[in-house]
Amino acid sequence: MAGTIAVVSALGMTAVLGGCGMTGGSADLTLKLVAADYGDNAANSSRKYWDKLVKEYEAEHPDVEIDVSVYSWNDVDRKVREMVAAGDPPDMAQIGAYADYAAHNQLYKADDLLSIPVQADFVGQLATAGQVKGVQYGMPFASSTRVLFYNKTLFSEAGITPPKTWEDLADDAEALKADGVKYPYALPLGPEEAQAETMQWMLSGGGGYTDSVDSYGIDSPENIDTFSWLKDDLVGKGLTGPVAPGELNRAAAFAAFAKGEVGMLNGHPSLAKIAAKAGVKYGMVPTPGKEGTTSSTLGVADWMTAFRKNGHRDQVGDFLDFVYSEKNVLAFSREYDLLPVTSSASSAMAASGQDRHLRTFLDELPSSELYPAGKTSWAEVSAQVKQQIGKAVAPGGSPSDVLSRLQAEASRAENAE
């Protein structure tokens, strides 16, 4: 194993393990897969998931060997970029983004690989998010949504109920502040994952990163109104805690919630596990909106891709059909408290008592909206959001100016494609 730096995927999952390879015995054909690690220690490394899956597949396909290398999220995207740049891409890569490779005609289309039943089984909005100009290249591999977590003990002590609107949230935060809660509402707009908190709030105000024709609309009136409200009604009134939102990272906010220092914050399934382990009594509700419960929440996904250079389309497709079987999708989702990317596995999870802790997130998935991952400019735009959005709610900051600047940079990045 190499590397022990904890990092975060698009789903906000932490992984700490470095690269590991696994191979089977002799075979007529070897397919190479590079995969990301969703585990947070050696005991639950994704390497174990892939090892079991590959053994099952190779037992039925002795002429094919699957050579899997698993890397931490700190390394996996860079490793694949280096392999592609060296002219030696893997046959498959399970990574955080796909649009750049698709734009350079380096990937197979999903419908060139998968059987019709398997491709049709993808959850609709996840399949759409994997498209570039209407063609699916990114195959969703793992997904998650965001909901509002609240500390039941702190709420009970303050005599308040979970919020449904922005006004409710501000009122609850005022009550929590009056009770001495350190972070009435934790607003992590620091560079670790600010693009997620930003989109969640944009959606709650009726906006988003893009408009109805899929052009960037970062400085829309809805988004400006949202960040003006955050600046004036939450941050400006001291309801977001002692750390400036632009300096508060998601991991620190989650850790504070686990210590009982946070009244409310947006979170994904791993926060439920963190809070339960720490003994925090928590509840989860849909994200409050400007006038009522938000109609759409943030959905996120990581991606499976298949590179064209080495050929082997039929063999790659057959293996991916196996990867996306209901049994295997469920096994992965349950191991890492993530949401299934297929409708069949989602239905099985919804009907299963063992997955009740994920039901709130699962209920949000059909109405979720994802990052504009099909834009090759998104990586650059996301990086700019992480660095700048905190200034929109800082004292003396201007939400309009910051969002307009981000919009200009997004337009430039989009036009440079």
GROMACS .gro file of C-alpha atoms in nm:
model
  417
    1MET     CA    1   0.000   0.000   0.000
    2ALA     CA    2   0.120   0.350  -0.078
    3GLY     CA    3  -0.017   0.673   0.058
    4THR     CA    4  -0.223   0.755   0.363
    5ILE     CA    5  -0.366   1.098   0.285
    6ALA     CA    6  -0.741   1.121   0.334
    7VAL     CA    7  -0.926   1.276   0.043
    8VAL     CA    8  -1.281   1.322  -0.080
    9SER     CA    9  -1.457   1.202  -0.393
   10ALA     CA   10  -1.742   1.377  -0.568
   11LEU     CA   11  -1.967   1.202  -0.319
   12GLY     CA   12  -1.781   1.341  -0.022
   13MET     CA   13  -1.658   0.995   0.077
   14THR     CA   14  -1.320   0.973   0.244
   15ALA     CA   15  -1.062   0.720   0.132
   16VAL     CA   16  -0.713   0.667   0.271
   17LEU     CA   17  -0.558   0.376   0.088
   18GLY     CA   18  -0.301   0.396  -0.186
   19GLY     CA   19  -0.266   0.190  -0.504
   20CYS     CA   20  -0.304  -0.186  -0.497
   21GLY     CA   21  -0.319  -0.424  -0.787
   22MET     CA   22  -0.489  -0.762  -0.814
   23THR     CA   23  -0.476  -1.017  -1.092
   24GLY     CA   24  -0.610  -1.361  -1.156
   25GLY     CA   25  -0.435  -1.652  -1.327
   26SER     CA   26  -0.338  -1.701  -1.688
   27ALA     CA   27  -0.603  -1.612  -1.947
   28ASP     CA   28  -0.638  -1.531  -2.316
   29LEU     CA   29  -0.718  -1.166  -2.245
   30THR     CA   30  -0.644  -0.926  -1.961
   31LEU     CA   31  -0.863  -0.624  -1.904
   32LYS     CA   32  -0.723  -0.347  -1.687
   33LEU     CA   33  -0.947  -0.155  -1.450
   34VAL     CA   34  -0.842   0.141  -1.235
   35ALA     CA   35  -1.084   0.205  -0.948
   36ALA     CA   36  -1.123   0.451  -0.663
   37ASP     CA   37  -1.120   0.348  -0.298
   38TYR     CA   38  -1.433   0.428  -0.098
   39GLY     CA   39  -1.307   0.272   0.224
   40ASP     CA   40  -1.162   0.463   0.516
   41ASN     CA   41  -0.933   0.185   0.642
   42ALA     CA   42  -0.774  -0.140   0.525
   43ALA     CA   43  -1.065  -0.347   0.655
   44ASN     CA   44  -1.322  -0.191   0.420
   45SER     CA   45  -1.104  -0.103   0.124
   46SER     CA   46  -1.274  -0.119  -0.215
   47ARG     CA   47  -0.998  -0.360  -0.307
   48LYS     CA   48  -1.188  -0.630  -0.116
   49TYR     CA   49  -1.510  -0.553  -0.304
   50TRP     CA   50  -1.338  -0.576  -0.643
   51ASP     CA   51  -1.143  -0.887  -0.542
   52LYS     CA   52  -1.462  -1.076  -0.461
   53LEU     CA   53  -1.644  -0.952  -0.772
   54VAL     CA   54  -1.353  -1.034  -1.005
   55LYS     CA   55  -1.315  -1.386  -0.866
   56GLU     CA   56  -1.683  -1.452  -0.932
   57TYR     CA   57  -1.657  -1.317  -1.286
   58GLU     CA   58  -1.336  -1.501  -1.375
   59ALA     CA   59  -1.482  -1.828  -1.247
   60GLU     CA   60  -1.747  -1.801  -1.520
   61HIS     CA   61  -1.508  -1.652  -1.780
   62PRO     CA   62  -1.176  -1.840  -1.757
   63ASP     CA   63  -1.056  -1.685  -2.082
   64VAL     CA   64  -1.067  -1.331  -1.934
   65GLU     CA   65  -0.856  -1.191  -1.655
   66ILE     CA   66  -0.951  -0.865  -1.480
   67ASP     CA   67  -0.649  -0.675  -1.349
   68VAL     CA   68  -0.771  -0.419  -1.095
   69SER     CA   69  -0.568  -0.138  -0.941
   70VAL     CA   70  -0.730   0.055  -0.657
   71TYR     CA   71  -0.612   0.403  -0.563
   72SER     CA   72  -0.722   0.659  -0.308
   73TRP     CA   73  -0.926   0.955  -0.426
   74ASN     CA   74  -0.611   1.157  -0.374
   75ASP     CA   75  -0.446   0.969  -0.658
   76VAL     CA   76  -0.694   0.795  -0.885
   77ASP     CA   77  -0.787   1.075  -1.126
   78ARG     CA   78  -0.424   1.180  -1.159
   79LYS     CA   79  -0.313   0.820  -1.219
   80VAL     CA   80  -0.562   0.781  -1.502
   81ARG     CA   81  -0.463   1.115  -1.657
   82GLU     CA   82  -0.099   1.005  -1.651
   83MET     CA   83  -0.181   0.671  -1.812
   84VAL     CA   84  -0.381   0.840  -2.086
   85ALA     CA   85  -0.106   1.098  -2.146
   86ALA     CA   86   0.147   0.816  -2.178
   87GLY     CA   87  -0.067   0.649  -2.443
   88ASP     CA   88  -0.150   0.353  -2.217
   89PRO     CA   89  -0.502   0.406  -2.082
   90PRO     CA   90  -0.671   0.130  -1.883
   91ASP     CA   91  -0.961  -0.051  -2.042
   92MET     CA   92  -1.187   0.086  -1.769
   93ALA     CA   93  -1.155   0.361  -1.510
   94GLN     CA   94  -1.389   0.425  -1.218
   95ILE     CA   95  -1.315   0.789  -1.142
   96GLY     CA   96  -1.462   1.130  -1.063
   97ALA     CA   97  -1.507   1.280  -1.411
   98TYR     CA   98  -1.544   1.173  -1.771
   99ALA     CA   99  -1.620   1.477  -1.990
  100ASP     CA  100  -1.263   1.563  -2.091
  101TYR     CA  101  -1.198   1.212  -2.218
  102ALA     CA  102  -1.530   1.203  -2.401
  103ALA     CA  103  -1.457   1.539  -2.566
  104HIS     CA  104  -1.133   1.395  -2.704
  105ASN     CA  105  -1.314   1.088  -2.843
  106GLN     CA  106  -1.127   0.854  -2.609
  107LEU     CA  107  -1.426   0.675  -2.455
  108TYR     CA  108  -1.673   0.416  -2.569
  109LYS     CA  109  -2.035   0.521  -2.570
  110ALA     CA  110  -2.239   0.342  -2.306
  111ASP     CA  111  -2.469   0.193  -2.569
  112ASP     CA  112  -2.166   0.044  -2.749
  113LEU     CA  113  -2.085  -0.152  -2.434
  114LEU     CA  114  -2.386  -0.237  -2.223
  115SER     CA  115  -2.678  -0.461  -2.301
  116ILE     CA  116  -3.005  -0.275  -2.347
  117PRO     CA  117  -3.158  -0.396  -2.016
  118VAL     CA  118  -2.852  -0.287  -1.819
  119GLN     CA  119  -2.825   0.057  -1.974
  120ALA     CA  120  -3.199   0.110  -1.939
  121ASP     CA  121  -3.174   0.022  -1.568
  122PHE     CA  122  -2.969   0.330  -1.476
  123VAL     CA  123  -3.159   0.584  -1.265
  124GLY     CA  124  -3.281   0.840  -1.519
  125GLN     CA  125  -3.116   1.159  -1.400
  126LEU     CA  126  -2.786   0.978  -1.336
  127ALA     CA  127  -2.783   0.847  -1.692
  128THR     CA  128  -2.860   1.196  -1.822
  129ALA     CA  129  -2.579   1.344  -1.614
  130GLY     CA  130  -2.342   1.102  -1.787
  131GLN     CA  131  -2.413   1.251  -2.128
  132VAL     CA  132  -2.211   1.484  -2.347
  133LYS     CA  133  -2.427   1.645  -2.617
  134GLY     CA  134  -2.698   1.385  -2.567
  135VAL     CA  135  -2.470   1.081  -2.580
  136GLN     CA  136  -2.391   0.882  -2.265
  137TYR     CA  137  -2.022   0.823  -2.200
  138GLY     CA  138  -2.016   0.832  -1.821
  139MET     CA  139  -2.179   0.533  -1.655
  140PRO     CA  140  -2.283   0.621  -1.297
  141PHE     CA  141  -2.111   0.399  -1.045
  142ALA     CA  142  -2.208   0.544  -0.708
  143SER     CA  143  -2.448   0.816  -0.605
  144SER     CA  144  -2.569   1.016  -0.309
  145THR     CA  145  -2.801   1.300  -0.220
  146ARG     CA  146  -2.801   1.569   0.048
  147VAL     CA  147  -3.054   1.633   0.325
  148LEU     CA  148  -3.065   1.860   0.629
  149PHE     CA  149  -2.936   1.696   0.947
  150TYR     CA  150  -3.033   1.835   1.286
  151ASN     CA  151  -2.931   1.753   1.642
  152LYS     CA  152  -3.242   1.621   1.815
  153THR     CA  153  -3.109   1.688   2.163
  154LEU     CA  154  -3.026   2.052   2.090
  155PHE     CA  155  -3.362   2.101   1.917
  156SER     CA  156  -3.547   1.952   2.212
  157GLU     CA  157  -3.360   2.171   2.459
  158ALA     CA  158  -3.440   2.479   2.251
  159GLY     CA  159  -3.806   2.377   2.211
  160ILE     CA  160  -3.797   2.395   1.831
  161THR     CA  161  -3.899   2.175   1.540
  162PRO     CA  162  -3.714   2.096   1.214
  163PRO     CA  163  -3.740   2.376   0.956
  164LYS     CA  164  -3.933   2.361   0.630
  165THR     CA  165  -3.853   2.712   0.501
  166TRP     CA  166  -3.562   2.955   0.513
  167GLU     CA  167  -3.754   3.161   0.767
  168ASP     CA  168  -3.800   2.853   0.985
  169LEU     CA  169  -3.430   2.775   0.957
  170ALA     CA  170  -3.331   3.127   1.063
  171ASP     CA  171  -3.576   3.118   1.355
  172ASP     CA  172  -3.441   2.781   1.468
  173ALA     CA  173  -3.085   2.909   1.438
  174GLU     CA  174  -3.173   3.210   1.654
  175ALA     CA  175  -3.314   2.980   1.922
  176LEU     CA  176  -3.008   2.756   1.909
  177LYS     CA  177  -2.777   3.057   1.934
  178ALA     CA  178  -2.969   3.180   2.237
  179ASP     CA  179  -2.906   2.840   2.396
  180GLY     CA  180  -2.533   2.877   2.339
  181VAL     CA  181  -2.498   2.634   2.049
  182LYS     CA  182  -2.159   2.691   1.885
  183TYR     CA  183  -2.277   2.644   1.526
  184PRO     CA  184  -2.655   2.701   1.501
  185TYR     CA  185  -2.626   2.633   1.127
  186ALA     CA  186  -2.289   2.514   0.992
  187LEU     CA  187  -2.226   2.667   0.648
  188PRO     CA  188  -1.913   2.503   0.501
  189LEU     CA  189  -1.812   2.722   0.208
  190GLY     CA  190  -1.443   2.645   0.250
  191PRO     CA  191  -1.244   2.506  -0.043
  192GLU     CA  192  -1.287   2.137   0.040
  193GLU     CA  193  -1.641   2.097  -0.096
  194ALA     CA  194  -1.793   2.443  -0.130
  195GLN     CA  195  -1.936   2.358  -0.470
  196ALA     CA  196  -2.178   2.115  -0.302
  197GLU     CA  197  -2.306   2.348  -0.030
  198THR     CA  198  -2.333   2.622  -0.293
  199MET     CA  199  -2.547   2.413  -0.528
  200GLN     CA  200  -2.766   2.289  -0.243
  201TRP     CA  201  -2.848   2.647  -0.147
  202MET     CA  202  -2.891   2.756  -0.509
  203LEU     CA  203  -3.146   2.479  -0.563
  204SER     CA  204  -3.332   2.573  -0.245
  205GLY     CA  205  -3.377   2.921  -0.388
  206GLY     CA  206  -3.498   2.804  -0.728
  207GLY     CA  207  -3.165   2.849  -0.904
  208GLY     CA  208  -2.863   2.637  -0.986
  209TYR     CA  209  -2.535   2.642  -1.174
  210THR     CA  210  -2.708   2.621  -1.514
  211ASP     CA  211  -3.027   2.756  -1.667
  212SER     CA  212  -3.307   2.584  -1.858
  213VAL     CA  213  -3.096   2.556  -2.175
  214ASP     CA  214  -2.792   2.416  -1.988
  215SER     CA  215  -2.590   2.738  -2.007
  216TYR     CA  216  -2.418   2.864  -1.695
  217GLY     CA  217  -2.648   3.087  -1.492
  218ILE     CA  218  -2.441   3.142  -1.179
  219ASP     CA  219  -2.535   3.508  -1.144
  220SER     CA  220  -2.909   3.453  -1.194
  221PRO     CA  221  -3.145   3.669  -0.987
  222GLU     CA  222  -3.245   3.359  -0.790
  223ASN     CA  223  -2.886   3.279  -0.696
  224ILE     CA  224  -2.811   3.640  -0.603
  225ASP     CA  225  -3.121   3.646  -0.382
  226THR     CA  226  -3.015   3.321  -0.217
  227PHE     CA  227  -2.666   3.437  -0.127
  228SER     CA  228  -2.791   3.778  -0.022
  229TRP     CA  229  -3.025   3.604   0.223
  230LEU     CA  230  -2.743   3.385   0.352
  231LYS     CA  231  -2.519   3.688   0.402
  232ASP     CA  232  -2.780   3.908   0.568
  233ASP     CA  233  -3.005   3.664   0.755
  234LEU     CA  234  -2.765   3.391   0.865
  235VAL     CA  235  -2.400   3.492   0.850
  236GLY     CA  236  -2.461   3.859   0.928
  237LYS     CA  237  -2.664   3.767   1.236
  238GLY     CA  238  -2.397   3.538   1.377
  239LEU     CA  239  -2.596   3.219   1.318
  240THR     CA  240  -2.324   3.021   1.138
  241GLY     CA  241  -2.070   2.985   1.416
  242PRO     CA  242  -1.727   3.123   1.504
  243VAL     CA  243  -1.550   3.014   1.182
  244ALA     CA  244  -1.609   3.222   0.871
  245PRO     CA  245  -1.804   3.010   0.617
  246GLY     CA  246  -1.531   3.062   0.358
  247GLU     CA  247  -1.283   2.902   0.598
  248LEU     CA  248  -1.506   2.619   0.722
  249ASN     CA  249  -1.456   2.289   0.540
  250ARG     CA  250  -1.709   2.007   0.521
  251ALA     CA  251  -1.494   1.764   0.721
  252ALA     CA  252  -1.460   2.015   1.005
  253ALA     CA  253  -1.836   2.082   1.002
  254PHE     CA  254  -1.910   1.708   1.015
  255ALA     CA  255  -1.663   1.665   1.301
  256ALA     CA  256  -1.829   1.950   1.492
  257PHE     CA  257  -2.170   1.786   1.440
  258ALA     CA  258  -2.031   1.462   1.583
  259LYS     CA  259  -1.918   1.659   1.891
  260GLY     CA  260  -2.267   1.797   1.944
  261GLU     CA  261  -2.160   2.152   1.853
  262VAL     CA  262  -2.382   2.194   1.544
  263GLY     CA  263  -2.757   2.244   1.540
  264MET     CA  264  -2.813   2.197   1.165
  265LEU     CA  265  -2.616   2.134   0.848
  266ASN     CA  266  -2.650   1.973   0.507
  267GLY     CA  267  -2.507   1.623   0.490
  268HIS     CA  268  -2.483   1.294   0.301
  269PRO     CA  269  -2.510   0.932   0.424
  270SER     CA  270  -2.161   0.914   0.572
  271LEU     CA  271  -2.259   1.183   0.824
  272ALA     CA  272  -2.528   0.951   0.956
  273LYS     CA  273  -2.263   0.689   1.026
  274ILE     CA  274  -2.028   0.945   1.184
  275ALA     CA  275  -2.302   1.086   1.406
  276ALA     CA  276  -2.433   0.746   1.514
  277LYS     CA  277  -2.082   0.629   1.603
  278ALA     CA  278  -2.038   0.941   1.817
  279GLY     CA  279  -2.370   0.883   1.993
  280VAL     CA  280  -2.536   1.195   1.853
  281LYS     CA  281  -2.914   1.175   1.829
  282TYR     CA  282  -2.991   1.320   1.489
  283GLY     CA  283  -3.283   1.365   1.253
  284MET     CA  284  -3.297   1.420   0.878
  285VAL     CA  285  -3.543   1.626   0.674
  286PRO     CA  286  -3.554   1.756   0.317
  287THR     CA  287  -3.364   2.078   0.262
  288PRO     CA  288  -3.575   2.383   0.352
  289GLY     CA  289  -3.656   2.613   0.060
  290LYS     CA  290  -3.736   2.978   0.025
  291GLU     CA  291  -4.111   2.922   0.053
  292GLY     CA  292  -4.128   2.555   0.154
  293THR     CA  293  -3.949   2.223   0.122
  294THR     CA  294  -3.706   2.237  -0.168
  295SER     CA  295  -3.845   2.064  -0.477
  296SER     CA  296  -3.501   1.947  -0.588
  297THR     CA  297  -3.195   1.852  -0.387
  298LEU     CA  298  -2.833   1.803  -0.478
  299GLY     CA  299  -2.742   1.466  -0.623
  300VAL     CA  300  -2.383   1.361  -0.685
  301ALA     CA  301  -2.225   1.072  -0.870
  302ASP     CA  302  -1.892   0.912  -0.952
  303TRP     CA  303  -1.837   0.748  -1.288
  304MET     CA  304  -1.729   0.435  -1.470
  305THR     CA  305  -1.563   0.494  -1.807
  306ALA     CA  306  -1.424   0.264  -2.077
  307PHE     CA  307  -1.137   0.371  -2.304
  308ARG     CA  308  -1.142   0.281  -2.672
  309LYS     CA  309  -0.770   0.253  -2.744
  310ASN     CA  310  -0.718  -0.111  -2.648
  311GLY     CA  311  -1.037  -0.234  -2.812
  312HIS     CA  312  -1.199  -0.537  -2.644
  313ARG     CA  313  -1.538  -0.368  -2.661
  314ASP     CA  314  -1.740  -0.688  -2.629
  315GLN     CA  315  -1.539  -0.823  -2.336
  316VAL     CA  316  -1.547  -0.488  -2.154
  317GLY     CA  317  -1.920  -0.465  -2.209
  318ASP     CA  318  -1.980  -0.816  -2.080
  319PHE     CA  319  -1.782  -0.746  -1.763
  320LEU     CA  320  -1.966  -0.418  -1.704
  321ASP     CA  321  -2.299  -0.593  -1.747
  322PHE     CA  322  -2.186  -0.814  -1.458
  323VAL     CA  323  -2.066  -0.514  -1.253
  324TYR     CA  324  -2.409  -0.351  -1.289
  325SER     CA  325  -2.613  -0.657  -1.192
  326GLU     CA  326  -2.861  -0.588  -0.911
  327LYS     CA  327  -2.667  -0.808  -0.670
  328ASN     CA  328  -2.336  -0.631  -0.724
  329VAL     CA  329  -2.479  -0.279  -0.722
  330LEU     CA  330  -2.658  -0.352  -0.395
  331ALA     CA  331  -2.348  -0.504  -0.238
  332PHE     CA  332  -2.136  -0.199  -0.318
  333SER     CA  333  -2.402   0.050  -0.209
  334ARG     CA  334  -2.456  -0.127   0.123
  335GLU     CA  335  -2.087  -0.160   0.195
  336TYR     CA  336  -2.029   0.216   0.166
  337ASP     CA  337  -2.371   0.359   0.260
  338LEU     CA  338  -2.426   0.497  -0.090
  339LEU     CA  339  -2.729   0.498  -0.316
  340PRO     CA  340  -2.770   0.245  -0.599
  341VAL     CA  341  -2.729   0.382  -0.951
  342THR     CA  342  -2.980   0.138  -1.100
  343SER     CA  343  -3.357   0.134  -1.066
  344SER     CA  344  -3.369  -0.238  -0.984
  345ALA     CA  345  -3.122  -0.207  -0.697
  346SER     CA  346  -3.294   0.112  -0.578
  347SER     CA  347  -3.627  -0.071  -0.561
  348ALA     CA  348  -3.468  -0.358  -0.370
  349MET     CA  349  -3.310  -0.115  -0.124
  350ALA     CA  350  -3.637   0.076  -0.075
  351ALA     CA  351  -3.814  -0.250   0.013
  352SER     CA  352  -3.547  -0.375   0.252
  353GLY     CA  353  -3.552  -0.314   0.624
  354GLN     CA  354  -3.174  -0.329   0.649
  355ASP     CA  355  -3.146  -0.011   0.441
  356ARG     CA  356  -3.393   0.203   0.635
  357HIS     CA  357  -3.115   0.446   0.738
  358LEU     CA  358  -3.069   0.534   0.369
  359ARG     CA  359  -3.437   0.575   0.288
  360THR     CA  360  -3.445   0.953   0.333
  361PHE     CA  361  -3.161   0.989   0.084
  362LEU     CA  362  -3.316   0.734  -0.151
  363ASP     CA  363  -3.645   0.925  -0.150
  364GLU     CA  364  -3.460   1.240  -0.258
  365LEU     CA  365  -3.280   1.079  -0.553
  366PRO     CA  366  -3.562   1.091  -0.813
  367SER     CA  367  -3.593   1.469  -0.777
  368SER     CA  368  -3.223   1.544  -0.737
  369GLU     CA  369  -3.012   1.757  -0.971
  370LEU     CA  370  -2.648   1.683  -1.040
  371TYR     CA  371  -2.349   1.898  -1.116
  372PRO     CA  372  -2.312   1.983  -1.488
  373ALA     CA  373  -2.056   1.703  -1.518
  374GLY     CA  374  -2.107   1.674  -1.895
  375LYS     CA  375  -1.936   2.011  -1.942
  376THR     CA  376  -1.560   1.985  -1.985
  377SER     CA  377  -1.544   2.329  -1.825
  378TRP     CA  378  -1.704   2.206  -1.502
  379ALA     CA  379  -1.379   2.105  -1.330
  380GLU     CA  380  -1.240   2.456  -1.373
  381VAL     CA  381  -1.567   2.623  -1.272
  382SER     CA  382  -1.598   2.402  -0.965
  383ALA     CA  383  -1.244   2.493  -0.860
  384GLN     CA  384  -1.325   2.864  -0.892
  385VAL     CA  385  -1.642   2.823  -0.684
  386LYS     CA  386  -1.444   2.649  -0.409
  387GLN     CA  387  -1.199   2.937  -0.391
  388GLN     CA  388  -1.434   3.233  -0.423
  389ILE     CA  389  -1.786   3.160  -0.301
  390GLY     CA  390  -1.705   3.223   0.065
  391LYS     CA  391  -1.641   3.587  -0.019
  392ALA     CA  392  -2.006   3.627  -0.121
  393VAL     CA  393  -2.121   3.600   0.242
  394ALA     CA  394  -1.820   3.762   0.410
  395PRO     CA  395  -1.853   4.100   0.585
  396GLY     CA  396  -1.829   4.370   0.321
  397GLY     CA  397  -1.866   4.114   0.045
  398SER     CA  398  -2.112   4.146  -0.241
  399PRO     CA  399  -2.303   3.834  -0.349
  400SER     CA  400  -2.383   4.000  -0.681
  401ASP     CA  401  -2.018   4.087  -0.752
  402VAL     CA  402  -1.886   3.743  -0.656
  403LEU     CA  403  -2.149   3.553  -0.855
  404SER     CA  404  -2.101   3.781  -1.156
  405ARG     CA  405  -1.729   3.719  -1.145
  406LEU     CA  406  -1.784   3.343  -1.127
  407GLN     CA  407  -2.029   3.367  -1.417
  408ALA     CA  408  -1.773   3.553  -1.630
  409GLU     CA  409  -1.508   3.291  -1.556
  410ALA     CA  410  -1.754   3.009  -1.629
  411SER     CA  411  -1.847   3.165  -1.963
  412ARG     CA  412  -1.481   3.203  -2.052
  413ALA     CA  413  -1.408   2.839  -1.961
  414GLU     CA  414  -1.711   2.721  -2.159
  415ASN     CA  415  -1.614   2.920  -2.468
  416ALA     CA  416  -1.259   2.785  -2.450
  417GLU     CA  417  -1.375   2.424  -2.492
   0.00000   0.00000   0.00000
